[in-house]
Coordinates of N, CA, C and O in Angstrom, one line a residue:
M1 N -8.0 -2.1 -21.2 CA -6.5 -2.6 -21.9 C -6.7 -2.9 -23.6 O -6.2 -3.4 -24.0
T2 N -7.8 -2.5 -23.5 CA -8.7 -2.1 -25.1 C -8.0 -1.0 -25.7 O -8.4 0.1 -25.6
A3 N -7.4 -1.0 -27.4 CA -7.0 -0.2 -28.2 C -8.2 -0.6 -29.2 O -8.7 -1.9 -29.6
P4 N -8.1 0.5 -30.0 CA -9.4 0.1 -31.6 C -8.3 -0.9 -31.9 O -7.4 -0.9 -32.2
K5 N -9.2 -1.4 -32.8 CA -8.8 -2.5 -33.9 C -7.7 -1.9 -34.8 O -6.6 -3.1 -35.0
A6 N -8.2 -0.7 -35.6 CA -6.2 -0.6 -36.0 C -5.5 -0.7 -35.6 O -4.3 -1.0 -35.5
D7 N -5.4 -0.5 -34.0 CA -4.5 -0.7 -33.3 C -3.7 -2.3 -32.8 O -2.5 -2.2 -32.4
R8 N -4.6 -3.0 -32.9 CA -3.6 -4.1 -33.1 C -3.5 -5.2 -33.8 O -3.2 -6.3 -33.4
A9 N -3.2 -4.5 -34.5 CA -2.7 -5.3 -35.6 C -1.3 -6.1 -35.2 O -0.6 -5.9 -34.6
L10 N -1.2 -7.5 -35.0 CA -0.3 -8.2 -34.7 C 0.2 -9.7 -36.2 O -0.6 -9.8 -37.2
S11 N 1.4 -9.4 -36.4 CA 1.9 -9.7 -37.9 C 2.4 -11.0 -37.3 O 2.4 -11.6 -36.4
W12 N 2.2 -12.2 -38.1 CA 2.6 -13.6 -37.4 C 4.0 -13.7 -37.3 O 4.3 -13.9 -36.4
T13 N 4.5 -12.4 -37.9 CA 5.9 -12.7 -37.2 C 6.3 -12.6 -35.9 O 7.0 -13.1 -35.2
A14 N 5.4 -11.7 -35.4 CA 5.6 -11.0 -33.9 C 4.9 -12.2 -33.1 O 5.5 -12.5 -32.1
A15 N 3.8 -13.1 -34.0 CA 3.5 -14.3 -32.9 C 4.8 -15.8 -33.2 O 4.0 -15.7 -31.9
A16 N 5.3 -15.8 -34.2 CA 6.2 -16.5 -34.4 C 7.4 -16.4 -33.3 O 8.4 -17.2 -32.7
A17 N 7.3 -15.2 -33.2 CA 8.9 -14.7 -32.4 C 8.7 -15.6 -30.7 O 9.7 -15.2 -30.0
M18 N 7.2 -15.8 -30.2 CA 6.8 -15.8 -28.7 C 8.5 -16.9 -28.8 O 8.3 -18.0 -29.1
P19 N 8.5 -16.7 -27.1 CA 9.2 -18.1 -27.0 C 8.0 -19.2 -27.2 O 7.1 -19.9 -27.2
F20 N 9.0 -20.2 -27.8 CA 9.3 -21.7 -27.8 C 8.3 -22.7 -26.6 O 6.7 -23.7 -27.1
V21 N 8.4 -22.2 -26.1 CA 7.9 -23.4 -24.9 C 6.1 -22.8 -24.4 O 6.1 -23.7 -24.1
L22 N 5.9 -21.5 -24.9 CA 4.3 -21.4 -24.9 C 3.9 -22.0 -25.3 O 3.0 -22.1 -25.4
V23 N 4.2 -21.8 -27.0 CA 3.7 -23.0 -27.9 C 3.8 -24.2 -27.1 O 2.4 -25.2 -27.2
L24 N 4.5 -24.7 -26.8 CA 4.3 -26.5 -26.1 C 3.7 -26.2 -25.3 O 2.6 -27.6 -24.9
S25 N 3.5 -25.3 -24.0 CA 2.8 -25.7 -22.8 C 1.9 -25.6 -23.5 O 0.7 -26.3 -22.8
L26 N 0.6 -24.5 -24.1 CA -0.2 -24.8 -24.3 C -0.8 -26.2 -25.1 O -2.2 -26.1 -24.6
A27 N 0.5 -26.9 -25.9 CA -0.1 -27.9 -25.5 C -0.5 -29.4 -24.6 O -1.6 -30.1 -25.3
A28 N 0.2 -28.8 -23.3 CA -0.5 -29.5 -22.5 C -1.6 -29.5 -21.4 O -2.5 -30.0 -20.9
C29 N -2.5 -28.0 -22.7 CA -4.0 -27.8 -21.8 C -4.7 -29.0 -22.6 O -5.3 -28.8 -23.5
G30 N -4.9 -29.6 -22.2 CA -6.5 -29.9 -21.7 C -6.2 -31.4 -23.5 O -4.9 -32.0 -23.7
A31 N -7.0 -31.6 -23.9 CA -7.1 -32.8 -25.2 C -7.4 -31.6 -26.3 O -7.2 -30.8 -26.9
A32 N -5.6 -32.5 -27.5 CA -5.8 -31.4 -28.3 C -6.8 -31.9 -29.1 O -7.6 -33.0 -29.3
D33 N -6.7 -31.0 -29.8 CA -7.7 -31.1 -31.1 C -7.4 -32.0 -32.3 O -6.1 -32.2 -33.0
S34 N -8.2 -33.7 -32.4 CA -7.6 -34.3 -32.7 C -8.3 -34.6 -34.2 O -7.8 -35.6 -35.7
S35 N -9.1 -33.8 -34.5 CA -9.1 -33.7 -36.2 C -8.2 -33.4 -37.6 O -8.5 -33.8 -38.1
S36 N -7.2 -32.8 -37.4 CA -6.5 -33.4 -38.1 C -5.0 -33.8 -37.0 O -3.9 -33.5 -37.8
G37 N -4.9 -34.6 -36.6 CA -4.3 -35.7 -36.5 C -3.5 -35.3 -34.9 O -3.0 -35.8 -35.5
G38 N -4.3 -34.7 -34.3 CA -3.6 -34.7 -33.0 C -2.3 -33.5 -32.8 O -1.8 -33.5 -33.1
D39 N -3.0 -32.4 -33.1 CA -2.6 -31.2 -33.0 C -2.1 -30.9 -32.0 O -2.5 -31.2 -30.6
R40 N -0.7 -30.3 -31.8 CA -0.4 -29.7 -30.1 C -1.1 -28.3 -29.8 O -1.0 -28.6 -28.4
V41 N -1.7 -27.8 -30.1 CA -2.5 -27.1 -30.1 C -4.3 -27.7 -29.7 O -5.1 -27.9 -30.0
P42 N -4.8 -27.5 -28.2 CA -5.8 -27.6 -28.0 C -7.2 -26.7 -29.1 O -7.1 -26.0 -29.2
S43 N -8.0 -27.7 -29.3 CA -9.5 -26.7 -29.2 C -10.3 -25.8 -28.4 O -10.6 -26.4 -27.6
S44 N -10.7 -24.8 -29.0 CA -10.9 -24.5 -28.1 C -12.7 -24.5 -28.2 O -13.4 -23.2 -27.5
G45 N -13.3 -24.8 -29.1 CA -14.8 -24.7 -29.3 C -14.7 -23.9 -30.8 O -14.3 -23.2 -31.0
T46 N -15.7 -23.7 -30.7 CA -16.5 -22.7 -31.7 C -17.9 -21.8 -31.1 O -18.3 -21.9 -29.8
E47 N -16.8 -20.8 -31.4 CA -17.2 -19.3 -30.9 C -16.7 -18.1 -32.1 O -16.0 -17.7 -32.6
R48 N -18.0 -17.1 -32.1 CA -18.0 -15.9 -32.0 C -16.5 -14.9 -32.0 O -16.1 -15.3 -30.7
Q49 N -16.0 -14.7 -32.8 CA -14.8 -14.0 -33.1 C -14.6 -13.0 -31.8 O -13.7 -12.9 -30.6
L50 N -15.4 -11.9 -31.3 CA -16.1 -10.9 -30.7 C -16.1 -11.0 -29.1 O -15.2 -11.2 -28.0
E51 N -16.5 -12.9 -29.0 CA -17.0 -13.5 -27.9 C -15.5 -13.9 -26.6 O -15.1 -13.6 -25.8
A52 N -14.2 -14.8 -28.3 CA -13.5 -14.9 -27.7 C -12.3 -13.7 -27.3 O -11.2 -13.8 -26.3
D53 N -12.1 -12.5 -28.1 CA -12.3 -11.4 -27.9 C -12.2 -10.8 -26.1 O -11.3 -10.7 -25.6
E54 N -13.3 -10.9 -26.0 CA -13.4 -10.4 -25.2 C -13.2 -11.1 -23.7 O -12.6 -11.0 -22.4
Q55 N -13.3 -12.5 -23.6 CA -12.4 -14.0 -23.2 C -11.3 -13.6 -23.0 O -10.5 -14.0 -21.7
T56 N -10.6 -13.4 -23.9 CA -9.0 -13.6 -23.7 C -8.8 -12.1 -22.9 O -7.8 -12.0 -21.8
E57 N -9.7 -10.9 -22.9 CA -9.2 -9.6 -22.6 C -9.4 -9.7 -21.1 O -8.9 -9.3 -20.3
K58 N -10.6 -10.6 -20.7 CA -11.0 -11.2 -19.4 C -9.5 -11.3 -19.0 O -10.0 -11.2 -17.4
V59 N -9.5 -13.1 -19.5 CA -8.3 -13.7 -18.9 C -6.9 -13.0 -18.5 O -6.4 -12.6 -17.8
S60 N -7.0 -11.8 -19.5 CA -5.4 -10.9 -19.2 C -5.9 -10.2 -18.0 O -4.8 -9.6 -17.4
S61 N -6.5 -9.1 -18.1 CA -7.3 -8.5 -16.6 C -7.0 -9.7 -15.5 O -6.6 -8.8 -14.6
G62 N -7.3 -10.2 -15.3 CA -7.2 -10.7 -15.0 C -6.0 -11.4 -13.7 O -5.9 -11.9 -12.5
I63 N -5.4 -11.7 -14.6 CA -4.2 -11.6 -14.7 C -3.0 -10.5 -13.8 O -2.4 -10.5 -13.1
L64 N -3.1 -9.6 -15.0 CA -2.7 -7.8 -14.3 C -3.3 -7.7 -12.8 O -2.5 -7.2 -11.8
D65 N -4.6 -7.8 -12.7 CA -5.0 -8.1 -11.3 C -4.0 -8.5 -10.0 O -3.8 -8.0 -9.2
L66 N -3.3 -9.8 -10.7 CA -3.1 -10.3 -9.4 C -1.1 -10.1 -9.5 O -0.4 -11.1 -8.7
I67 N -0.5 -9.2 -10.1 CA 0.6 -8.6 -9.9 C 0.8 -7.1 -9.3 O -0.2 -6.8 -9.2
P68 N 1.3 -7.7 -7.9 CA 1.5 -7.0 -6.9 C 1.9 -5.9 -6.9 O 2.0 -4.7 -6.3
V69 N 2.3 -5.4 -8.9 CA 4.3 -4.2 -8.8 C 2.6 -3.6 -9.3 O 2.1 -4.1 -11.1
K70 N 2.2 -2.1 -9.2 CA 1.3 -1.4 -10.4 C 1.9 -0.8 -11.1 O 3.3 0.0 -10.4
G71 N 2.1 0.1 -12.0 CA 2.7 0.6 -12.8 C 2.1 0.9 -14.6 O 0.8 0.7 -14.1
E72 N 2.6 1.1 -15.2 CA 2.2 2.0 -16.7 C 2.1 0.3 -17.5 O 3.5 -0.3 -17.3
V73 N 0.4 0.1 -17.5 CA 0.5 -0.8 -18.6 C 0.1 -0.5 -19.6 O -1.0 0.1 -20.6
S74 N 1.1 -1.0 -20.7 CA 0.9 -1.4 -22.7 C -1.1 -1.7 -22.5 O -1.2 -2.5 -22.6
E75 N -1.2 -0.8 -24.3 CA -3.0 -0.7 -24.2 C -3.2 -1.8 -25.4 O -4.2 -1.9 -25.5
P76 N -2.3 -2.3 -26.1 CA -2.7 -3.3 -27.2 C -4.0 -4.3 -26.4 O -4.0 -5.0 -25.7
G77 N -4.6 -4.8 -27.6 CA -6.1 -6.0 -27.2 C -5.1 -6.9 -28.6 O -4.2 -6.7 -28.7
P78 N -5.9 -8.0 -27.6 CA -5.9 -9.3 -28.9 C -5.4 -9.3 -29.6 O -6.3 -8.5 -31.0
G79 N -4.7 -10.1 -30.7 CA -4.6 -10.1 -32.0 C -4.8 -11.1 -32.7 O -5.1 -12.5 -32.2
V80 N -5.5 -11.6 -34.3 CA -5.5 -12.8 -34.7 C -4.2 -13.3 -34.8 O -3.4 -13.1 -35.3
V81 N -4.1 -14.7 -34.6 CA -3.1 -15.3 -34.9 C -3.5 -16.8 -35.8 O -4.4 -16.9 -35.4
P82 N -2.5 -17.5 -36.5 CA -3.4 -18.8 -37.7 C -3.9 -19.7 -36.5 O -2.4 -20.2 -35.7
C83 N -3.8 -20.8 -36.9 CA -3.8 -22.2 -36.0 C -3.3 -22.9 -37.1 O -3.8 -23.0 -38.3
E84 N -2.3 -23.5 -37.1 CA -1.1 -24.7 -37.6 C -2.7 -25.0 -38.4 O -2.6 -25.6 -37.8
G85 N -1.8 -25.1 -39.9 CA -2.6 -26.0 -40.9 C -4.5 -26.3 -40.7 O -4.7 -27.4 -41.1
K86 N -4.2 -25.2 -40.0 CA -5.8 -25.1 -40.4 C -6.4 -23.9 -41.4 O -5.4 -23.3 -41.8
D87 N -7.4 -24.5 -42.0 CA -8.1 -22.6 -43.0 C -8.4 -21.6 -41.9 O -8.9 -21.2 -40.9
R88 N -7.9 -20.8 -42.4 CA -7.3 -19.1 -42.0 C -8.7 -18.5 -42.0 O -8.7 -17.3 -40.9
E89 N -9.5 -18.8 -42.1 CA -10.7 -18.2 -43.0 C -11.7 -18.7 -41.9 O -13.1 -18.4 -41.5
K90 N -11.6 -20.1 -41.5 CA -12.5 -20.4 -40.6 C -11.9 -20.7 -39.0 O -12.7 -20.8 -37.8
F91 N -10.6 -21.0 -38.6 CA -9.8 -20.9 -37.5 C -9.0 -20.1 -36.7 O -8.5 -19.3 -37.6
F92 N -9.2 -19.1 -35.9 CA -8.2 -18.6 -35.1 C -7.6 -19.0 -33.8 O -8.1 -19.6 -32.8
R93 N -6.8 -18.8 -33.4 CA -5.6 -18.3 -32.0 C -5.9 -16.5 -31.6 O -5.5 -16.2 -32.7
L94 N -6.2 -16.5 -30.8 CA -5.8 -14.8 -30.3 C -4.7 -14.9 -29.2 O -4.3 -15.7 -27.7
L95 N -3.4 -13.8 -29.8 CA -3.0 -13.4 -28.3 C -2.9 -11.8 -28.1 O -3.1 -10.7 -29.2
H96 N -2.6 -12.1 -27.0 CA -2.6 -10.5 -26.4 C -1.5 -10.5 -25.4 O -1.0 -11.3 -24.7
T97 N -0.6 -9.7 -26.1 CA 0.8 -9.2 -25.2 C 0.5 -7.6 -25.0 O 0.3 -7.1 -25.9
W98 N 1.6 -7.5 -23.7 CA 1.2 -6.7 -22.5 C 2.2 -6.3 -22.2 O 2.7 -7.1 -21.4
S99 N 3.0 -5.1 -21.3 CA 4.1 -5.1 -20.7 C 2.8 -4.3 -19.2 O 2.3 -3.2 -19.2
V100 N 3.8 -4.2 -18.1 CA 3.8 -3.4 -17.1 C 5.3 -2.9 -16.3 O 6.2 -3.2 -16.5
T101 N 5.4 -1.4 -16.1 CA 6.3 -1.4 -15.6 C 6.4 -0.1 -14.9 O 5.2 0.8 -15.1
P102 N 6.8 -0.3 -13.5 CA 6.5 0.0 -12.7 C 7.3 1.5 -12.3 O 8.4 1.1 -13.5
E103 N 6.6 2.2 -11.8 CA 7.3 3.7 -11.1 C 8.9 3.3 -10.1 O 9.2 1.8 -10.3
A104 N 9.6 4.2 -10.5 CA 11.6 3.9 -10.7 C 11.3 3.7 -9.5 O 12.5 2.1 -9.0
K105 N 10.4 4.1 -8.5 CA 10.4 3.1 -7.2 C 10.2 1.8 -7.0 O 10.7 0.9 -5.5
D106 N 9.3 1.2 -7.8 CA 8.8 0.2 -7.1 C 9.4 -1.5 -8.2 O 9.4 -2.2 -8.4
R107 N 10.3 -0.2 -9.3 CA 11.1 -1.6 -10.2 C 12.1 -2.7 -9.7 O 12.0 -3.9 -9.8
S108 N 12.5 -2.8 -8.3 CA 13.0 -3.4 -7.7 C 12.3 -4.4 -6.9 O 12.8 -5.5 -6.7
K109 N 11.1 -4.2 -7.1 CA 9.9 -5.4 -6.1 C 9.8 -6.3 -7.6 O 8.4 -7.2 -7.6
L110 N 10.0 -5.8 -8.6 CA 9.8 -6.5 -9.9 C 10.0 -8.5 -9.9 O 9.4 -9.2 -10.2
A111 N 11.1 -9.1 -9.3 CA 11.9 -10.0 -9.1 C 10.6 -11.0 -8.3 O 10.3 -12.2 -8.1
G112 N 10.7 -10.4 -6.5 CA 8.8 -10.5 -5.8 C 7.8 -11.0 -6.9 O 7.0 -11.6 -6.2
A113 N 7.5 -10.2 -7.3 CA 6.1 -10.1 -8.5 C 5.6 -11.5 -8.9 O 4.7 -11.8 -9.1
M114 N 6.8 -11.8 -9.5 CA 7.4 -12.9 -10.4 C 6.9 -13.6 -9.4 O 6.3 -15.4 -9.6
E115 N 7.7 -14.0 -8.2 CA 7.3 -15.1 -7.2 C 6.3 -15.2 -6.9 O 5.5 -16.0 -6.4
S116 N 5.2 -13.8 -7.1 CA 4.3 -14.5 -6.1 C 3.0 -14.5 -7.3 O 2.1 -15.3 -6.6
L117 N 3.2 -13.9 -8.3 CA 2.8 -14.6 -9.4 C 2.9 -16.3 -9.4 O 2.2 -17.7 -9.8
R118 N 3.8 -17.1 -9.4 CA 4.2 -18.2 -9.3 C 3.4 -18.8 -8.1 O 2.6 -20.3 -8.1
E119 N 3.0 -17.7 -7.3 CA 2.4 -18.6 -5.9 C 1.0 -18.5 -6.1 O 0.0 -19.6 -5.6
S120 N 0.6 -17.3 -7.5 CA -1.1 -17.0 -7.4 C -1.3 -17.4 -8.5 O -3.3 -18.1 -7.6
L121 N -1.0 -17.9 -9.3 CA -1.8 -18.3 -10.2 C -2.3 -19.8 -10.1 O -3.7 -19.7 -10.6
P122 N -2.3 -20.6 -9.7 CA -2.6 -21.8 -9.3 C -3.4 -21.7 -8.3 O -4.4 -22.3 -8.3
K123 N -3.6 -20.6 -7.3 CA -5.5 -20.5 -6.8 C -6.1 -19.9 -7.3 O -7.3 -20.1 -7.1
H124 N -5.8 -19.6 -9.1 CA -7.2 -19.1 -9.9 C -7.1 -20.1 -10.9 O -7.3 -19.7 -11.8
G125 N -6.7 -21.3 -10.4 CA -6.8 -22.6 -12.4 C -6.4 -22.7 -12.9 O -6.1 -23.4 -13.6
W126 N -4.6 -21.7 -12.8 CA -3.6 -22.0 -13.3 C -2.8 -22.8 -12.8 O -2.2 -23.2 -12.1
E127 N -1.8 -24.2 -13.8 CA -1.0 -24.9 -13.8 C 0.7 -24.1 -14.0 O 0.2 -24.5 -15.1
V128 N 1.8 -23.5 -13.4 CA 2.7 -23.1 -13.5 C 3.8 -24.2 -14.6 O 3.7 -25.7 -14.1
K129 N 3.9 -24.0 -15.1 CA 4.7 -25.3 -16.0 C 5.8 -25.4 -15.9 O 7.2 -25.9 -15.5
S130 N 6.6 -24.0 -15.9 CA 8.3 -23.6 -15.7 C 8.0 -21.8 -15.2 O 7.6 -20.9 -15.5
F131 N 9.3 -21.6 -13.8 CA 9.7 -20.6 -13.9 C 11.2 -21.0 -13.4 O 11.7 -21.6 -12.9
A132 N 11.9 -20.0 -14.7 CA 13.1 -20.7 -14.9 C 14.4 -19.4 -15.4 O 12.8 -19.0 -15.6
R133 N 15.9 -19.1 -15.4 CA 15.7 -18.4 -16.5 C 15.4 -19.0 -17.8 O 15.7 -19.4 -17.9
D134 N 15.6 -18.1 -18.6 CA 15.0 -18.2 -19.9 C 17.1 -18.5 -21.0 O 18.4 -18.3 -20.2
S135 N 16.9 -18.8 -21.8 CA 18.4 -19.1 -22.1 C 19.2 -17.5 -23.1 O 20.4 -17.6 -23.9
S136 N 18.4 -16.3 -23.3 CA 18.9 -15.1 -23.3 C 19.9 -15.0 -23.3 O 20.4 -15.2 -21.3
R137 N 20.9 -14.1 -23.5 CA 22.1 -13.3 -22.9 C 21.6 -12.8 -21.5 O 22.4 -12.8 -21.0
N138 N 20.6 -12.5 -21.6 CA 20.1 -11.6 -20.2 C 20.0 -12.2 -18.8 O 19.3 -12.0 -18.1
R139 N 19.6 -13.5 -19.7 CA 19.0 -14.6 -18.4 C 17.9 -14.3 -17.8 O 17.7 -14.3 -16.0
N140 N 16.7 -14.1 -18.6 CA 15.4 -13.2 -18.1 C 14.8 -14.5 -17.2 O 14.4 -15.8 -17.7
L141 N 13.9 -13.8 -16.0 CA 13.1 -14.8 -15.2 C 12.4 -15.2 -16.1 O 11.1 -13.9 -16.1
A142 N 11.7 -16.5 -16.2 CA 10.1 -16.6 -17.5 C 9.2 -17.7 -15.9 O 10.3 -18.7 -16.2
L143 N 8.5 -17.4 -16.8 CA 6.6 -18.0 -15.6 C 5.9 -18.9 -17.2 O 5.5 -17.3 -18.2
V144 N 5.7 -19.8 -17.4 CA 4.9 -20.3 -18.1 C 3.7 -21.1 -17.4 O 3.8 -22.1 -16.6
A145 N 2.2 -20.6 -17.7 CA 1.0 -21.2 -17.3 C 0.3 -21.8 -18.0 O 0.2 -20.7 -18.9
D146 N -0.8 -22.9 -17.5 CA -1.5 -23.3 -18.5 C -2.6 -23.2 -17.1 O -2.9 -23.6 -16.4
H147 N -4.2 -22.9 -18.3 CA -5.4 -23.1 -17.6 C -6.2 -23.9 -18.6 O -6.7 -23.3 -19.9
D148 N -5.8 -25.3 -18.1 CA -6.6 -26.7 -19.0 C -8.1 -26.1 -18.7 O -8.4 -26.3 -20.0
K149 N -9.2 -25.1 -18.2 CA -10.5 -25.8 -18.7 C -10.6 -23.9 -18.6 O -11.4 -25.2 -20.0
K150 N -10.4 -23.4 -19.2 CA -10.3 -22.2 -20.6 C -9.3 -22.2 -21.5 O -9.7 -21.7 -22.2
K151 N -8.3 -23.0 -21.8 CA -8.0 -23.6 -22.3 C -7.0 -22.5 -22.7 O -6.6 -21.5 -24.4
F152 N -6.6 -21.5 -22.2 CA -5.0 -20.5 -22.4 C -4.0 -20.7 -21.7 O -3.7 -21.8 -20.6
S153 N -2.8 -20.6 -22.7 CA -1.6 -20.3 -21.6 C -1.0 -18.7 -22.0 O -1.2 -17.8 -21.9
V154 N 0.1 -18.8 -20.6 CA 0.5 -17.5 -20.6 C 1.6 -17.5 -19.8 O 2.3 -18.5 -19.4
N155 N 2.7 -16.4 -20.5 CA 4.4 -16.2 -20.2 C 4.3 -15.0 -19.9 O 3.9 -14.2 -20.7
I156 N 4.9 -15.1 -18.8 CA 5.5 -13.8 -18.2 C 6.8 -13.6 -17.8 O 7.4 -14.7 -17.2
V157 N 7.3 -12.7 -18.4 CA 8.7 -12.4 -18.9 C 9.0 -11.4 -17.8 O 8.6 -10.3 -18.6
H158 N 10.5 -11.1 -17.0 CA 10.3 -10.2 -16.0 C 11.9 -10.1 -16.8 O 12.8 -10.7 -16.7
Y159 N 11.8 -8.6 -17.4 CA 13.2 -8.1 -18.5 C 13.9 -7.4 -17.2 O 13.8 -5.6 -17.2
A160 N 14.4 -7.5 -16.2 CA 15.1 -7.3 -15.0 C 16.5 -5.9 -16.2 O 17.0 -5.2 -15.1
K161 N 16.9 -6.4 -16.9 CA 17.9 -5.3 -17.2 C 17.8 -4.9 -18.7 O 18.6 -3.8 -19.3
D162 N 16.5 -4.4 -18.7 CA 15.9 -3.4 -19.7 C 15.7 -2.6 -18.9 O 15.8 -1.8 -17.9
D163 N 16.1 -0.8 -19.5 CA 15.7 0.7 -18.9 C 13.9 0.8 -19.9 O 14.3 1.5 -20.8
P164 N 13.5 1.2 -19.3 CA 13.8 0.4 -17.4 C 12.5 -1.2 -17.3 O 12.3 -1.7 -18.5
P165 N 13.1 -1.6 -17.1 CA 12.5 -2.6 -16.6 C 11.3 -2.8 -16.6 O 10.4 -1.7 -16.3
K166 N 11.0 -4.3 -17.0 CA 9.5 -4.7 -17.1 C 8.6 -6.2 -17.1 O 9.6 -6.8 -17.6
L167 N 7.5 -6.1 -16.9 CA 7.3 -7.4 -16.7 C 6.6 -7.3 -18.8 O 5.6 -6.5 -18.7
T168 N 6.9 -8.5 -19.4 CA 6.0 -9.0 -20.6 C 4.8 -10.3 -19.9 O 5.6 -11.2 -20.1
V169 N 4.1 -9.7 -20.7 CA 3.0 -11.0 -20.5 C 2.4 -10.8 -22.1 O 1.7 -10.1 -22.8
R170 N 1.9 -12.4 -22.7 CA 1.5 -13.2 -23.3 C 0.9 -14.2 -23.2 O 1.1 -15.3 -22.6
V171 N -0.6 -13.7 -23.6 CA -1.9 -14.6 -23.0 C -2.5 -15.2 -24.4 O -2.7 -14.3 -25.1
I172 N -1.8 -16.5 -24.7 CA -3.3 -17.0 -25.8 C -3.5 -18.3 -25.7 O -4.2 -19.1 -24.9
T173 N -4.5 -18.0 -26.6 CA -6.0 -18.9 -26.1 C -5.4 -20.7 -27.1 O -4.4 -20.5 -27.8
G174 N -6.1 -21.6 -27.5 CA -6.6 -23.0 -28.0 C -6.8 -22.4 -29.3 O -7.1 -20.9 -29.8
C175 N -6.6 -22.7 -30.1 CA -7.7 -22.6 -31.6 C -9.2 -23.1 -31.5 O -9.9 -23.9 -31.1
Y176 N -9.7 -21.3 -32.1 CA -11.2 -21.7 -31.7 C -11.8 -21.7 -33.4 O -11.3 -21.6 -34.2
Q177 N -12.8 -22.3 -33.4 CA -13.8 -22.2 -35.1 C -14.7 -21.5 -34.9 O -15.5 -21.5 -33.7
V178 N -14.8 -20.6 -35.6 CA -15.8 -19.1 -36.0 C -17.7 -20.7 -36.0 O -16.9 -20.9 -37.3
P179 N -18.7 -19.9 -36.0 CA -19.4 -20.7 -36.0 C -19.7 -20.0 -37.9 O -19.2 -19.2 -38.9
E180 N -20.9 -21.8 -38.3 CA -20.8 -21.4 -39.5 C -21.3 -20.5 -40.4 O -22.4 -19.9 -39.4
G181 N -20.8 -20.1 -41.7 CA -21.5 -18.9 -41.9 C -20.5 -18.0 -42.0 O -20.4 -16.4 -42.7
E182 N -19.5 -17.8 -40.7 CA -18.6 -16.8 -40.2 C -17.6 -16.8 -40.9 O -16.9 -17.9 -41.1
K183 N -16.3 -15.6 -40.8 CA -15.2 -16.1 -41.2 C -14.5 -14.8 -40.4 O -15.2 -14.1 -39.6
V184 N -13.1 -15.6 -40.9 CA -12.6 -14.6 -38.9 C -11.5 -13.3 -39.9 O -11.9 -13.3 -40.9
D185 N -12.1 -12.3 -38.8 CA -11.7 -10.7 -39.3 C -9.8 -11.5 -38.8 O -10.1 -11.3 -37.6
H186 N -9.2 -10.8 -39.5 CA -7.7 -11.0 -39.3 C -7.4 -9.3 -39.0 O -7.3 -8.6 -39.5
Y187 N -7.3 -9.2 -37.6 CA -6.5 -7.8 -36.8 C -5.5 -8.4 -36.4 O -5.3 -9.4 -36.2

């Protein structure tokens, strides 16, 4: 599921386009970082960026393994997004967005895949925060879940009316700080 870093570029605009509920949901993950007055996003501690990137890919792969419908999986790897109100050179979050587009014969199974995820994610440490139709014109089915222990949140949306239909998965971390003497690599 990894693409070269040059292909992983993610603009802040793309990250900001994520549904607002995902950001709010991640705030429920454990204790929020209080170093700046109680941010909404929890601290994920100090971590080298490469290790955080690998952990994010591992969490994404674990979610992919839970999706009971197989198909073409998009390839972008995690991208860096800033921690709001913090030094961009010392603090970072990772956002990994990808999608699953099943073969034509399995497209009707996507709604069932969403129900399956709602049932299986809690068995793997995730707490489902919402499972409902979004407010878009297409009323897409969306699932939001947090993993308090790992400080991750996931937003999975079933785009039933797209051609072809697909599931889009957005995995986002809490706020990491790089070790002393290191700087964030913005990719």
